[in-house]
mmCIF file of C-alpha atoms in Angstrom:
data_model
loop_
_atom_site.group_PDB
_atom_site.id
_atom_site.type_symbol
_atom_site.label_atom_id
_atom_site.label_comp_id
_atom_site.label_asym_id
_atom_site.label_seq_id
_atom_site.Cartn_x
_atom_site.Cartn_y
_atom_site.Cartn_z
ATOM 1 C CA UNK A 1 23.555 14.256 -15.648
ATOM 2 C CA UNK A 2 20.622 12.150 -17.428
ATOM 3 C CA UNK A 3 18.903 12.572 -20.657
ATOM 4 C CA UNK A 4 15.128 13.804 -19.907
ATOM 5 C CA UNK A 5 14.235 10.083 -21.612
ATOM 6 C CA UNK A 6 16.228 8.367 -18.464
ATOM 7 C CA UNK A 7 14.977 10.877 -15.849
ATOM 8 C CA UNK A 8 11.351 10.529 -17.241
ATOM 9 C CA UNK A 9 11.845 6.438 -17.162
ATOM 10 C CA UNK A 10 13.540 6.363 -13.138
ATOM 11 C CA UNK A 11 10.653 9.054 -12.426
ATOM 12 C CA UNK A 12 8.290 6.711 -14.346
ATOM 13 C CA UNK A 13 10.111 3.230 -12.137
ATOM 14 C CA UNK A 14 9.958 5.109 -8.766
ATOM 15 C CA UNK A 15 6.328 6.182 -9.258
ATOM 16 C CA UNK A 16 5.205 2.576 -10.302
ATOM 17 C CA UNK A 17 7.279 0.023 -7.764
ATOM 18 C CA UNK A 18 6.219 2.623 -5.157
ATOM 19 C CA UNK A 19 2.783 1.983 -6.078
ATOM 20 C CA UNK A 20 2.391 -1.937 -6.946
ATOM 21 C CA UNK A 21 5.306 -2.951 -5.306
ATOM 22 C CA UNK A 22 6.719 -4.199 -8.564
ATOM 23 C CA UNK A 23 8.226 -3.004 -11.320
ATOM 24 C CA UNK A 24 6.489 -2.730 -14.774
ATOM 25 C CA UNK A 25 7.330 -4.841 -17.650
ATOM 26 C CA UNK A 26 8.893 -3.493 -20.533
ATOM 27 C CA UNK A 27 5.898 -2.938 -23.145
ATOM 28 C CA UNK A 28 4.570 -0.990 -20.266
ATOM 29 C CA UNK A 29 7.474 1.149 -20.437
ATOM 30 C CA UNK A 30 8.090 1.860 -23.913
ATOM 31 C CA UNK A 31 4.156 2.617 -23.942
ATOM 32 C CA UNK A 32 4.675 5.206 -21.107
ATOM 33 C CA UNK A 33 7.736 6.779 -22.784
ATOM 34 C CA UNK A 34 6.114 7.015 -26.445
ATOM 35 C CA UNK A 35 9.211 4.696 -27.149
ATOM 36 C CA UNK A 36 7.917 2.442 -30.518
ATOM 37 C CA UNK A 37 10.282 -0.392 -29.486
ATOM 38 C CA UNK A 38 11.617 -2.861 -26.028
ATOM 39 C CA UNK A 39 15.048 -1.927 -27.300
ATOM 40 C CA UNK A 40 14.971 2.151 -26.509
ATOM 41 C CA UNK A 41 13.208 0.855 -23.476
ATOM 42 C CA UNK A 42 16.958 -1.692 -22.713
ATOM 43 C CA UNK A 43 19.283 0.776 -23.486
ATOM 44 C CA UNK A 44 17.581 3.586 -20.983
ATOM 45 C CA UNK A 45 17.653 0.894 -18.072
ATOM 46 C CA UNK A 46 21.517 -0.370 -19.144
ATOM 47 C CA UNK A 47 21.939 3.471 -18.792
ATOM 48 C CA UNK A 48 20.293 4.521 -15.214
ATOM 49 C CA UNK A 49 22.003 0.813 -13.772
ATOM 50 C CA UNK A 50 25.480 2.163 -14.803
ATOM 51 C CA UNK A 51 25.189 5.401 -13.360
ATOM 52 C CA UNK A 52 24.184 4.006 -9.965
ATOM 53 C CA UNK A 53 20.104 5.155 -10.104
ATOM 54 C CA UNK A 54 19.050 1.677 -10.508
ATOM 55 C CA UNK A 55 19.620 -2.127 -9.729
ATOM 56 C CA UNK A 56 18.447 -5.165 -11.428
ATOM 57 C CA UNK A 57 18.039 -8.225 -9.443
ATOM 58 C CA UNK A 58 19.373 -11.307 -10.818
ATOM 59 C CA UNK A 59 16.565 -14.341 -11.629
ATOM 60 C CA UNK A 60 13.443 -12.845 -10.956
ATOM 61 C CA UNK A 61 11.259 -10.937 -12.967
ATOM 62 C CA UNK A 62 10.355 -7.593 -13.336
ATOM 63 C CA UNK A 63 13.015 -6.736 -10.660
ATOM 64 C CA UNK A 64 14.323 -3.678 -10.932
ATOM 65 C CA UNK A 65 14.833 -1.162 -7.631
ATOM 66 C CA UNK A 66 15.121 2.697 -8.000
ATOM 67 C CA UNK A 67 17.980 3.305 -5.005
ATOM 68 C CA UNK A 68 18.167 6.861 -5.835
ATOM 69 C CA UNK A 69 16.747 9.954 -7.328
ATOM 70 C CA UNK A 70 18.006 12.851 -8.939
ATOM 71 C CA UNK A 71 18.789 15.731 -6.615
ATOM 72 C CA UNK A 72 16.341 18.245 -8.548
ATOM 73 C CA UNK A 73 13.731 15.769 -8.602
ATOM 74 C CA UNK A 74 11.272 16.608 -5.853
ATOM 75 C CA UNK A 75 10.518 13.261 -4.482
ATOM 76 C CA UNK A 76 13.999 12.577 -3.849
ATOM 77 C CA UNK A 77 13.371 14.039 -0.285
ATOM 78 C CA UNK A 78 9.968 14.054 0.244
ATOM 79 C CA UNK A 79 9.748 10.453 1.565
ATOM 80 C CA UNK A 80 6.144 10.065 0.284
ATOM 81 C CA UNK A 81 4.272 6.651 -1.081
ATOM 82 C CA UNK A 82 0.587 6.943 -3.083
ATOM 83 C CA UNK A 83 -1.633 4.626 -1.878
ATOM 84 C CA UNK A 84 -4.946 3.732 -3.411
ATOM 85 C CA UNK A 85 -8.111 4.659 -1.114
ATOM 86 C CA UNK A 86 -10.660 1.687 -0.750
ATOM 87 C CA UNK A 87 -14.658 2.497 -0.130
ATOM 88 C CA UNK A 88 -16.480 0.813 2.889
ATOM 89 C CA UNK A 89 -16.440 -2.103 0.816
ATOM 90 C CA UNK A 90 -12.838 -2.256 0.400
ATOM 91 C CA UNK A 91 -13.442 -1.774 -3.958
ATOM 92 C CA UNK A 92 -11.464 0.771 -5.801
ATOM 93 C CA UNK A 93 -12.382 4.506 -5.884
ATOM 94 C CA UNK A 94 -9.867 5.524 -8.467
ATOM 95 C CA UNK A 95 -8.535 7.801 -5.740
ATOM 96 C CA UNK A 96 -5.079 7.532 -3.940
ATOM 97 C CA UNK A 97 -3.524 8.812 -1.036
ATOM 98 C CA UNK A 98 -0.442 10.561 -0.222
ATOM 99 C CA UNK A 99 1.341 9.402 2.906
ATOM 100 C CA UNK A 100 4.855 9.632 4.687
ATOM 101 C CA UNK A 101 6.761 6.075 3.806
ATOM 102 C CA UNK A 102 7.505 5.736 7.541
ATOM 103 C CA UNK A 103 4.301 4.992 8.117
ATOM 104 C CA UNK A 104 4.225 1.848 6.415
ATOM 105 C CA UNK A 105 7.578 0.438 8.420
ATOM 106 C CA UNK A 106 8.498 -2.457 6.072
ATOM 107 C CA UNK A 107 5.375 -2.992 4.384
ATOM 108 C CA UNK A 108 5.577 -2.597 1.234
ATOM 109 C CA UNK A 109 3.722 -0.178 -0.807
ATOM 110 C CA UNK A 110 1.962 -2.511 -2.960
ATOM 111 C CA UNK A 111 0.813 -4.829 -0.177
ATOM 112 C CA UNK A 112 -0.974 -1.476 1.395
ATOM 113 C CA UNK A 113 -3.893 0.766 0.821
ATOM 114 C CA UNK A 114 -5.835 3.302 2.821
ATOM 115 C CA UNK A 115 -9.514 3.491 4.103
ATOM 116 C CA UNK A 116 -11.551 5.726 5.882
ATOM 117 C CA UNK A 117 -12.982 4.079 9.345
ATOM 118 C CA UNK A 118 -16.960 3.970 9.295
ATOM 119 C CA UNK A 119 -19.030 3.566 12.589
ATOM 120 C CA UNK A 120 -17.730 2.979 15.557
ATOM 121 C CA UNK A 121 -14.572 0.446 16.237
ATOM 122 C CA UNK A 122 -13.585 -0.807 19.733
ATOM 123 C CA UNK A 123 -12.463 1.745 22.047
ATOM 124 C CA UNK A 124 -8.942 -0.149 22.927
ATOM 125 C CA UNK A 125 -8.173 0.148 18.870
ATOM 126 C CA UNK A 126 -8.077 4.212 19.373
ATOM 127 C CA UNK A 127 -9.778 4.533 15.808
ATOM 128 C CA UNK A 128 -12.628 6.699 15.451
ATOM 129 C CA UNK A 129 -14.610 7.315 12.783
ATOM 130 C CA UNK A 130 -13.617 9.481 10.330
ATOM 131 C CA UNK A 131 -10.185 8.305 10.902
ATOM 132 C CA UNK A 132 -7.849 7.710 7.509
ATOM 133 C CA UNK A 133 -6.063 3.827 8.239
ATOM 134 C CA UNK A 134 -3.564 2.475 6.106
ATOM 135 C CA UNK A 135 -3.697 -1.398 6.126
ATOM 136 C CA UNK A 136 -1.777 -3.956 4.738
ATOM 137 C CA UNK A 137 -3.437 -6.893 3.009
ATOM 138 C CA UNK A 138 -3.325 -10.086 4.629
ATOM 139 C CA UNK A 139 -5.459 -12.841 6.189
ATOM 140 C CA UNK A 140 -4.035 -13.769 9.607
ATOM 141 C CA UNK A 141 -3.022 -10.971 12.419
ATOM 142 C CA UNK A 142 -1.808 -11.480 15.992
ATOM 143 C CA UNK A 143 -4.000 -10.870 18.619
ATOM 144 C CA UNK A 144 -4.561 -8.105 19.911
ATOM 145 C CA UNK A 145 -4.261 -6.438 16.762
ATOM 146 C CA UNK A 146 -6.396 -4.066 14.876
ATOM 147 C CA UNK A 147 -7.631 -5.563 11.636
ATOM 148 C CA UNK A 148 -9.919 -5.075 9.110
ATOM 149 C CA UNK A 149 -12.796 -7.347 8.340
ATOM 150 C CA UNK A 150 -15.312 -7.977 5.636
ATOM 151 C CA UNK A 151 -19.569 -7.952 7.478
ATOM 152 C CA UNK A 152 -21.858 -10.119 5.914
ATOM 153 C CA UNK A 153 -23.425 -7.603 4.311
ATOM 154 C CA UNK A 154 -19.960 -6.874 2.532
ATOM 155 C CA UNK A 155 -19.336 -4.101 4.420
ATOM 156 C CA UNK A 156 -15.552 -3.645 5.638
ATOM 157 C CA UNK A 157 -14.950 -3.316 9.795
ATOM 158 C CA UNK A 158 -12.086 -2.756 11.901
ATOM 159 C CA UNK A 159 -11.998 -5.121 14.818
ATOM 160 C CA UNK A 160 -9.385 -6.282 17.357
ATOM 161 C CA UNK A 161 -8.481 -9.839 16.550
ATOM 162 C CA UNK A 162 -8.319 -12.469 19.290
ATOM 163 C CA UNK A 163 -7.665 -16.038 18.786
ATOM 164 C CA UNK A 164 -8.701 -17.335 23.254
ATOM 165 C CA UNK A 165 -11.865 -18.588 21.682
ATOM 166 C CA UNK A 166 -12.381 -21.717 19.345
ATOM 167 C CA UNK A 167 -11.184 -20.347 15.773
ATOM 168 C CA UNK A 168 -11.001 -16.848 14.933
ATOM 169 C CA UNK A 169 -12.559 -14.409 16.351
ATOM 170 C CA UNK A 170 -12.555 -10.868 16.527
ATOM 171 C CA UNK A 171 -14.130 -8.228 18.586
ATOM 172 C CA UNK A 172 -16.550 -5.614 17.530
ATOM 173 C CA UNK A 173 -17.946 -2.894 18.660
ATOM 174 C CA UNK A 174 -22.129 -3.470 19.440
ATOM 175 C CA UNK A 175 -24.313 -2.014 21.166
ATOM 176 C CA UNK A 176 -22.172 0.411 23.501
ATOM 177 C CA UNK A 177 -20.020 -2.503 24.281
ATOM 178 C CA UNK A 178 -16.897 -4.778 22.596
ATOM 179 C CA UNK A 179 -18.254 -8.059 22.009
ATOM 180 C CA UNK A 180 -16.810 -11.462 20.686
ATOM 181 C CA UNK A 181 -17.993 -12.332 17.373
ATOM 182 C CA UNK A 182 -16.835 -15.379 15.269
ATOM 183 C CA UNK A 183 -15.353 -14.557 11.742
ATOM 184 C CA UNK A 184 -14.588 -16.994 9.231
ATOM 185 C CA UNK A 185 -10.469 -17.126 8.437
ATOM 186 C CA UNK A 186 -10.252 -15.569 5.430
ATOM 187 C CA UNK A 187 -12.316 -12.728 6.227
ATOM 188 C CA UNK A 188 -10.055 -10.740 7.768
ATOM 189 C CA UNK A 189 -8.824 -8.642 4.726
ATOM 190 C CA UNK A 190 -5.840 -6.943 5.999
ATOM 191 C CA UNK A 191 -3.802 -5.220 9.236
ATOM 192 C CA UNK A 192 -4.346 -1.695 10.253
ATOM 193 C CA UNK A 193 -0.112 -0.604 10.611
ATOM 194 C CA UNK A 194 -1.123 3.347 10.715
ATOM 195 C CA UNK A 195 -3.674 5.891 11.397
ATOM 196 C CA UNK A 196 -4.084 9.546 10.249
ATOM 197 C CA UNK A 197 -6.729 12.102 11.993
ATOM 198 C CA UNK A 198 -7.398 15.294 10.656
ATOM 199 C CA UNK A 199 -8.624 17.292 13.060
ATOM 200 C CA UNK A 200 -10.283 20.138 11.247
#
């Protein structure tokens, strides 16, 4: 049985490493529990590690991993990650997105984020507008893949990377037609790994 201090810190862990992909540092901690001092903050984690809720990793920083929840807690079961949702030009909203954790395979949360497709991708991507796609940042893709990229107007698209031309390249959707358009390397801004439709 835990204290409501340690089950409002593992809630507190879970919520964040889910989130950044990391866990928070200690002042953050205290700050979130009302706690005035690191040392409340120490004895809470020595607690949660020794009844099995929590690991720390040895020689790294900030690494501590929830492994389990409490069975009352509702997000034991629910399987569920909040991802922040990007405008068309991939900046912050201050909104977030609930999805199932499956569909981010082993990406981590942190590494991920969700945006809503604009216009009008290539057909062989299956991505239509409207469509909800959670991405994972990173600047290289295979080909064939659907990834997003930044226009030069700053405006994020999804395009289907290919690398048969000289350099990168990716291709776009334009006028009724997928055509081959050169992108610089770093402007491809992340991976599309899922896609959720609503079809209301």
């Amino acid at each position: 049985m835990l204290t409501a201090k340690q089950k409002d810190l593992l809630l507190f862990l879970h919520r964040w490493t889910t989130a950044q992909g990391t866990a928070p540092s200690f002042e953050e901690m205290a700050q979130a529990l009302g706690l005035k001092s690191k040392s409340g903050v120490h004895r809470l984690i020595s607690a949660l590690e020794e009844r099995g809720y929590i690991v720390r990793l040895p020689h790294r920083a900030r690494a501590i991993e929830v492994v389990r929840l409490p069975q009352d807690c509702p997000e034991a079961d629910r399987g569920e990650v909040d991802l922040p949702l990007l405008d068309a030009s991939l900046a912050e909203t201050g909104r977030r997105m609930t999805v199932p954790a499956r569909l981010l395979g082993d990406a981590k949360p942190g590494t991920c984020f969700a945006m809503t497709a604009q216009g009008r991708a290539p057909s062989t991507t299956g991505i239509m507008p409207g469509d909800t796609v959670i991405v994972q940042r990173c600047d290289a893709a295979p080909d064939g893949a659907p990834v997003v990229v930044l226009g030069s107007g700053g405006a994020a698209n999804i395009a289907q990377h290919t690398s048969s031309y000289t350099g990168p390249h990716a291709a776009v959707a334009g006028g009724g037609r997928t055509v081959a358009r050169a992108i610089a390397p770093l402007a491809i801004q992340g991976r599309v790994i899922a896609l959720v439709r609503s079809y209301l």
